[in-house]
Structure formats: structure tokens, C-alpha cells
Amino acid sequence: MMANCFPLRSCQAMLFIPLPFVVALLLLILFVTVLRRDEEAQPNRPFLALILLAVLQSVLSGLRWGYGVQAVSVIAPVTAAMVPPLAYAGVFSLVRTSRRSLPARIALHAVPAAVILLLMVVWRDVIDLALVLVFVGYALAILLLMRPGADALRLAPFEGAVPAYRAIIFAAAALCLSASVDIFVFFDFTWAHGEHALTLISLSNLAVLGILGIAAAAASRSRAPAETAEAALKPETAEDKETIAMVDALMEAKRLYRDANLNLDRLARKAGIPARQISAAINRAMDKNVSQYVNDYRIAEACRLLAVTQKSVTEVMFEVGFQTKSNFNREFRRVTDMTPVAWREKKAER
């Protein structure tokens, strides 16, 4: 009997780890990975803060739904209201520079959290609705920024513009998903006294992990997103031809494509042409975005170097302006339908 009781006591003392804690650990690993990857470059602080805030949210969720710590319900709505503004601030920092000072920007994006904090004092019943409006509103604001497609990311290097664009779209979808879960949980508490709330929250955490996985997979694909309907519907103009001729001349003379940090904003300054004019001209006349246009120059130069030099593929990759093998191989395959190694071997056989 004593031998049988010991395992039972051990099982009863076993620590229960809620799923949100697992999510928090994975997000923390993601934060460290991003921090190490960007340690030599200027970090996107809002995105880093967003990851840490997601870690905090997951921990609070685990404490409330895993261990029944109801005190965290006072903190969770306020921290939740900070998530969409941070996502928007991270996207905005890739789209354009802000004329507002840092304190002014912080004050502006702190408004949703301040409103939620006020509602907790004067009208707690509408907090869930207010959070839904915050999440959906910021998701729409992000999608509005992304209307021009990947070319909207004027301050992002061309090499990473398309993957970043896809990730941002998935981030906006995640905000909408979170709002939907809040709505379901609200109605569950209203009609079923929270009977299904734990399941809904657990599933939402799994869905967020799935979205992160899909975003990573989408970033490694070679197909660029479709351009805006506005650019597709308008025919090519004489101004478009002139704009492209000027940019072509600059690219060929200065070899700007070799600059790994080249972005639409920097290209526009070098050419003395508005960024929107360059983007629209390339979209209409060449049926591609500016990122693809620049990478076409890079791949053409890479093909020349692979054919006439003995440089390694990695050396060629860095020389033409790419920083990662995944992006280089993806763009090389998009242009030539083969890998750099296969292209060099085929060229050597001739």
C-alpha cells in the first residue's frame, strides 16, 4: 500500500505548465534570435518591444487560465491595448520617417492603453468591446499603409522588402484574429458563463503559433505579392519611360544595386525622383515591384561574375548586394529558374 501511495503523491505534486507558458517561452527564444540577428544593424525597437509584450501577455494568460490567478485580470486588458500600437509603430518605421518627436509618438500610441485604464475605473463592461475596436482599428491602419504592396516599405532594404511585406500582412491578420477571439470569449461569458473560454484562449495561442509559422514559410517563397490594382489598371505613360530610363542609367553607372542597404527612399534621393513616382513607373511599365527590379540587376551581375570569375557563390552573393543565401537563392531561381551552382555548371558545359 505504501509503495502504491508514493507514485500517487508524486503525480499530485507534479507541476502543471499551461500552454500559454510554452508560447511565452517560444516567443522569448524568438526575441533572442531576432536580437542576435540584428545586433549589427539598427534594431526595429517597436517590433522588439512587441515580442516582449507578447511574452508578458502569454504569461498573464497562463497565470489566469492555468492557475486561476484572477488578480492579473486588472493588468491584462491594459497590456493587451499596447499590442496593436506597437505593431503599427514597427510597420510605420519601415514605411516613412515620422515628423513627430519621440515623446509625441509615445504619447499618441499610449492613448488606447490609457482609455482602457480609464474604462476599468468607470465602465468595466465595455472593456472587451473597446479592445476589439483597438485591434481592428490598428489592423485596418496597417493594411492602409500597405496598400502599395512591398514598395510601401520605403525604408526597408530591397532584399527583405517582400518577406517583410508578407509578415506585416500576417501581423494584421493576427490582430483581427485576436479581436475575433475576444468577441467569442465575451459572448461565451455572456451566454455560457465562460464554459468554453479556456478552450478558445488555448486555441488562439495555437493559432498565433501557426501564423508565425506561415509567416516564416511565406517569407521564404520566391513569388512576390501582387501589385496594387491602381498600378495595374493605369497604362504606361511617357513619364514612366523617362523615369525608368533615368533610374536605369543611375543603376548602370553607379551600380547602386551593390548597396546591401539600398531601399526605395535612398534610391529616390540618389535619382532625385519622388519614391512614389519610381514605384508607380516600374509597377506599370515592367509589371514588377521595385524590389524585384533592383534584384534583377543583382542577379544579372551575379550571373556575369559566376561565368567569368572563380569566385565562390557566397563571395558573388555579397558582392552583388545580397546578405543572406536564402534571399539570393530565391531571387536567382526566380530570374533563371535554377540555383546559382546549377547555373554555373550549365554555363561551364558550353
mmCIF file of N, CA and C in Angstrom, residues 104-153:
data_model
loop_
_atom_site.group_PDB
_atom_site.id
_atom_site.type_symbol
_atom_site.label_atom_id
_atom_site.label_comp_id
_atom_site.label_asym_id
_atom_site.label_seq_id
_atom_site.Cartn_x
_atom_site.Cartn_y
_atom_site.Cartn_z
ATOM 1 N N ALA A 104 6.194 62.629 -28.398
ATOM 2 C CA ALA A 104 4.876 62.816 -29.002
ATOM 3 C C ALA A 104 4.343 61.498 -29.558
ATOM 4 N N ARG A 105 5.224 60.707 -30.170
ATOM 5 C CA ARG A 105 4.794 59.417 -30.717
ATOM 6 C C ARG A 105 4.390 58.468 -29.599
ATOM 7 N N ILE A 106 5.168 58.461 -28.517
ATOM 8 C CA ILE A 106 4.844 57.586 -27.390
ATOM 9 C C ILE A 106 3.499 57.981 -26.783
ATOM 10 N N ALA A 107 3.290 59.281 -26.640
ATOM 11 C CA ALA A 107 2.023 59.767 -26.072
ATOM 12 C C ALA A 107 0.842 59.383 -26.952
ATOM 13 N N LEU A 108 1.018 59.491 -28.274
ATOM 14 C CA LEU A 108 -0.061 59.166 -29.196
ATOM 15 C C LEU A 108 -0.448 57.702 -29.104
ATOM 16 N N HIS A 109 0.550 56.812 -29.111
ATOM 17 C CA HIS A 109 0.260 55.379 -29.100
ATOM 18 C C HIS A 109 -0.084 54.857 -27.708
ATOM 19 N N ALA A 110 0.077 55.697 -26.683
ATOM 20 C CA ALA A 110 -0.312 55.298 -25.335
ATOM 21 C C ALA A 110 -1.785 55.561 -25.065
ATOM 22 N N VAL A 111 -2.449 56.241 -25.997
ATOM 23 C CA VAL A 111 -3.861 56.595 -25.809
ATOM 24 C C VAL A 111 -4.741 55.360 -25.605
ATOM 25 N N PRO A 112 -4.641 54.291 -26.447
ATOM 26 C CA PRO A 112 -5.515 53.129 -26.222
ATOM 27 C C PRO A 112 -5.370 52.524 -24.828
ATOM 28 N N ALA A 113 -4.126 52.377 -24.355
ATOM 29 C CA ALA A 113 -3.920 51.814 -23.017
ATOM 30 C C ALA A 113 -4.511 52.730 -21.952
ATOM 31 N N ALA A 114 -4.371 54.034 -22.145
ATOM 32 C CA ALA A 114 -4.928 54.987 -21.179
ATOM 33 C C ALA A 114 -6.452 54.913 -21.153
ATOM 34 N N VAL A 115 -7.059 54.759 -22.320
ATOM 35 C CA VAL A 115 -8.522 54.647 -22.396
ATOM 36 C C VAL A 115 -8.994 53.389 -21.679
ATOM 37 N N ILE A 116 -8.312 52.263 -21.909
ATOM 38 C CA ILE A 116 -8.687 51.018 -21.247
ATOM 39 C C ILE A 116 -8.541 51.150 -19.732
ATOM 40 N N LEU A 117 -7.461 51.797 -19.296
ATOM 41 C CA LEU A 117 -7.253 52.004 -17.864
ATOM 42 C C LEU A 117 -8.380 52.846 -17.268
ATOM 43 N N LEU A 118 -8.810 53.860 -18.002
ATOM 44 C CA LEU A 118 -9.917 54.703 -17.535
ATOM 45 C C LEU A 118 -11.220 53.907 -17.477
ATOM 46 N N LEU A 119 -11.455 53.084 -18.494
ATOM 47 C CA LEU A 119 -12.679 52.282 -18.526
ATOM 48 C C LEU A 119 -12.729 51.276 -17.376
ATOM 49 N N MET A 120 -11.577 50.790 -16.954
ATOM 50 C CA MET A 120 -11.545 49.847 -15.836
ATOM 51 C C MET A 120 -12.036 50.499 -14.553
ATOM 52 N N VAL A 121 -11.941 51.814 -14.493
ATOM 53 C CA VAL A 121 -12.388 52.538 -13.307
ATOM 54 C C VAL A 121 -13.856 52.933 -13.413
ATOM 55 N N VAL A 122 -14.269 53.385 -14.612
ATOM 56 C CA VAL A 122 -15.603 53.976 -14.730
ATOM 57 C C VAL A 122 -16.631 53.091 -15.442
ATOM 58 N N TRP A 123 -16.176 52.148 -16.312
ATOM 59 C CA TRP A 123 -17.172 51.384 -17.094
ATOM 60 C C TRP A 123 -16.555 50.080 -17.589
ATOM 61 N N ARG A 124 -16.381 49.135 -16.690
ATOM 62 C CA ARG A 124 -15.687 47.888 -16.997
ATOM 63 C C ARG A 124 -16.419 47.036 -18.032
ATOM 64 N N ASP A 125 -17.712 47.192 -18.138
ATOM 65 C CA ASP A 125 -18.498 46.325 -19.025
ATOM 66 C C ASP A 125 -18.155 46.501 -20.503
ATOM 67 N N VAL A 126 -17.580 47.634 -20.886
ATOM 68 C CA VAL A 126 -17.312 47.876 -22.306
ATOM 69 C C VAL A 126 -15.834 47.686 -22.662
ATOM 70 N N ILE A 127 -15.052 47.156 -21.719
ATOM 71 C CA ILE A 127 -13.618 46.990 -21.988
ATOM 72 C C ILE A 127 -13.386 46.040 -23.151
ATOM 73 N N ASP A 128 -14.108 44.928 -23.181
ATOM 74 C CA ASP A 128 -13.919 43.955 -24.263
ATOM 75 C C ASP A 128 -14.231 44.573 -25.619
ATOM 76 N N LEU A 129 -15.311 45.328 -25.692
ATOM 77 C CA LEU A 129 -15.678 45.988 -26.938
ATOM 78 C C LEU A 129 -14.621 47.005 -27.351
ATOM 79 N N ALA A 130 -14.111 47.752 -26.369
ATOM 80 C CA ALA A 130 -13.078 48.750 -26.660
ATOM 81 C C ALA A 130 -11.811 48.088 -27.200
ATOM 82 N N LEU A 131 -11.441 46.939 -26.630
ATOM 83 C CA LEU A 131 -10.257 46.224 -27.108
ATOM 84 C C LEU A 131 -10.438 45.728 -28.535
ATOM 85 N N VAL A 132 -11.617 45.250 -28.840
ATOM 86 C CA VAL A 132 -11.908 44.794 -30.211
ATOM 87 C C VAL A 132 -11.742 45.952 -31.193
ATOM 88 N N LEU A 133 -12.272 47.117 -30.825
ATOM 89 C CA LEU A 133 -12.162 48.290 -31.702
ATOM 90 C C LEU A 133 -10.705 48.703 -31.885
ATOM 91 N N VAL A 134 -9.911 48.624 -30.815
ATOM 92 C CA VAL A 134 -8.485 48.982 -30.905
ATOM 93 C C VAL A 134 -7.760 48.026 -31.852
ATOM 94 N N PHE A 135 -7.982 46.734 -31.689
ATOM 95 C CA PHE A 135 -7.285 45.743 -32.512
ATOM 96 C C PHE A 135 -7.688 45.861 -33.983
ATOM 97 N N VAL A 136 -8.982 45.953 -34.229
ATOM 98 C CA VAL A 136 -9.453 46.042 -35.621
ATOM 99 C C VAL A 136 -9.018 47.366 -36.244
ATOM 100 N N GLY A 137 -9.105 48.451 -35.475
ATOM 101 C CA GLY A 137 -8.719 49.763 -35.998
ATOM 102 C C GLY A 137 -7.260 49.811 -36.420
ATOM 103 N N TYR A 138 -6.383 49.285 -35.589
ATOM 104 C CA TYR A 138 -4.956 49.286 -35.936
ATOM 105 C C TYR A 138 -4.646 48.315 -37.071
ATOM 106 N N ALA A 139 -5.375 47.202 -37.134
ATOM 107 C CA ALA A 139 -5.183 46.272 -38.253
ATOM 108 C C ALA A 139 -5.521 46.958 -39.575
ATOM 109 N N LEU A 140 -6.622 47.704 -39.597
ATOM 110 C CA LEU A 140 -7.005 48.440 -40.808
ATOM 111 C C LEU A 140 -5.988 49.528 -41.138
ATOM 112 N N ALA A 141 -5.451 50.181 -40.102
ATOM 113 C CA ALA A 141 -4.440 51.227 -40.321
ATOM 114 C C ALA A 141 -3.178 50.633 -40.937
ATOM 115 N N ILE A 142 -2.789 49.438 -40.488
ATOM 116 C CA ILE A 142 -1.607 48.765 -41.056
ATOM 117 C C ILE A 142 -1.854 48.392 -42.511
ATOM 118 N N LEU A 143 -3.023 47.841 -42.790
ATOM 119 C CA LEU A 143 -3.351 47.471 -44.173
ATOM 120 C C LEU A 143 -3.396 48.703 -45.068
ATOM 121 N N LEU A 144 -3.829 49.830 -44.523
ATOM 122 C CA LEU A 144 -3.853 51.076 -45.286
ATOM 123 C C LEU A 144 -2.425 51.507 -45.642
ATOM 124 N N LEU A 145 -1.500 51.361 -44.720
ATOM 125 C CA LEU A 145 -0.107 51.676 -45.006
ATOM 126 C C LEU A 145 0.456 50.768 -46.100
ATOM 127 N N MET A 146 -0.045 49.527 -46.151
ATOM 128 C CA MET A 146 0.499 48.530 -47.076
ATOM 129 C C MET A 146 -0.200 48.513 -48.431
ATOM 130 N N ARG A 147 -1.049 49.478 -48.706
ATOM 131 C CA ARG A 147 -1.772 49.491 -49.995
ATOM 132 C C ARG A 147 -0.868 49.415 -51.214
ATOM 133 N N PRO A 148 0.301 50.085 -51.252
ATOM 134 C CA PRO A 148 1.157 49.983 -52.445
ATOM 135 C C PRO A 148 1.896 48.659 -52.578
ATOM 136 N N GLY A 149 1.670 47.708 -51.673
ATOM 137 C CA GLY A 149 2.393 46.446 -51.740
ATOM 138 C C GLY A 149 3.760 46.562 -51.093
ATOM 139 N N ALA A 150 4.712 45.721 -51.532
ATOM 140 C CA ALA A 150 6.049 45.710 -50.934
ATOM 141 C C ALA A 150 6.762 47.051 -51.087
ATOM 142 N N ASP A 151 6.389 47.814 -52.117
ATOM 143 C CA ASP A 151 7.037 49.106 -52.344
ATOM 144 C C ASP A 151 6.674 50.134 -51.280
ATOM 145 N N ALA A 152 5.686 49.834 -50.452
ATOM 146 C CA ALA A 152 5.349 50.747 -49.355
ATOM 147 C C ALA A 152 6.476 50.807 -48.331
ATOM 148 N N LEU A 153 7.289 49.740 -48.264
ATOM 149 C CA LEU A 153 8.361 49.674 -47.275
ATOM 150 C C LEU A 153 9.585 50.426 -47.783
#
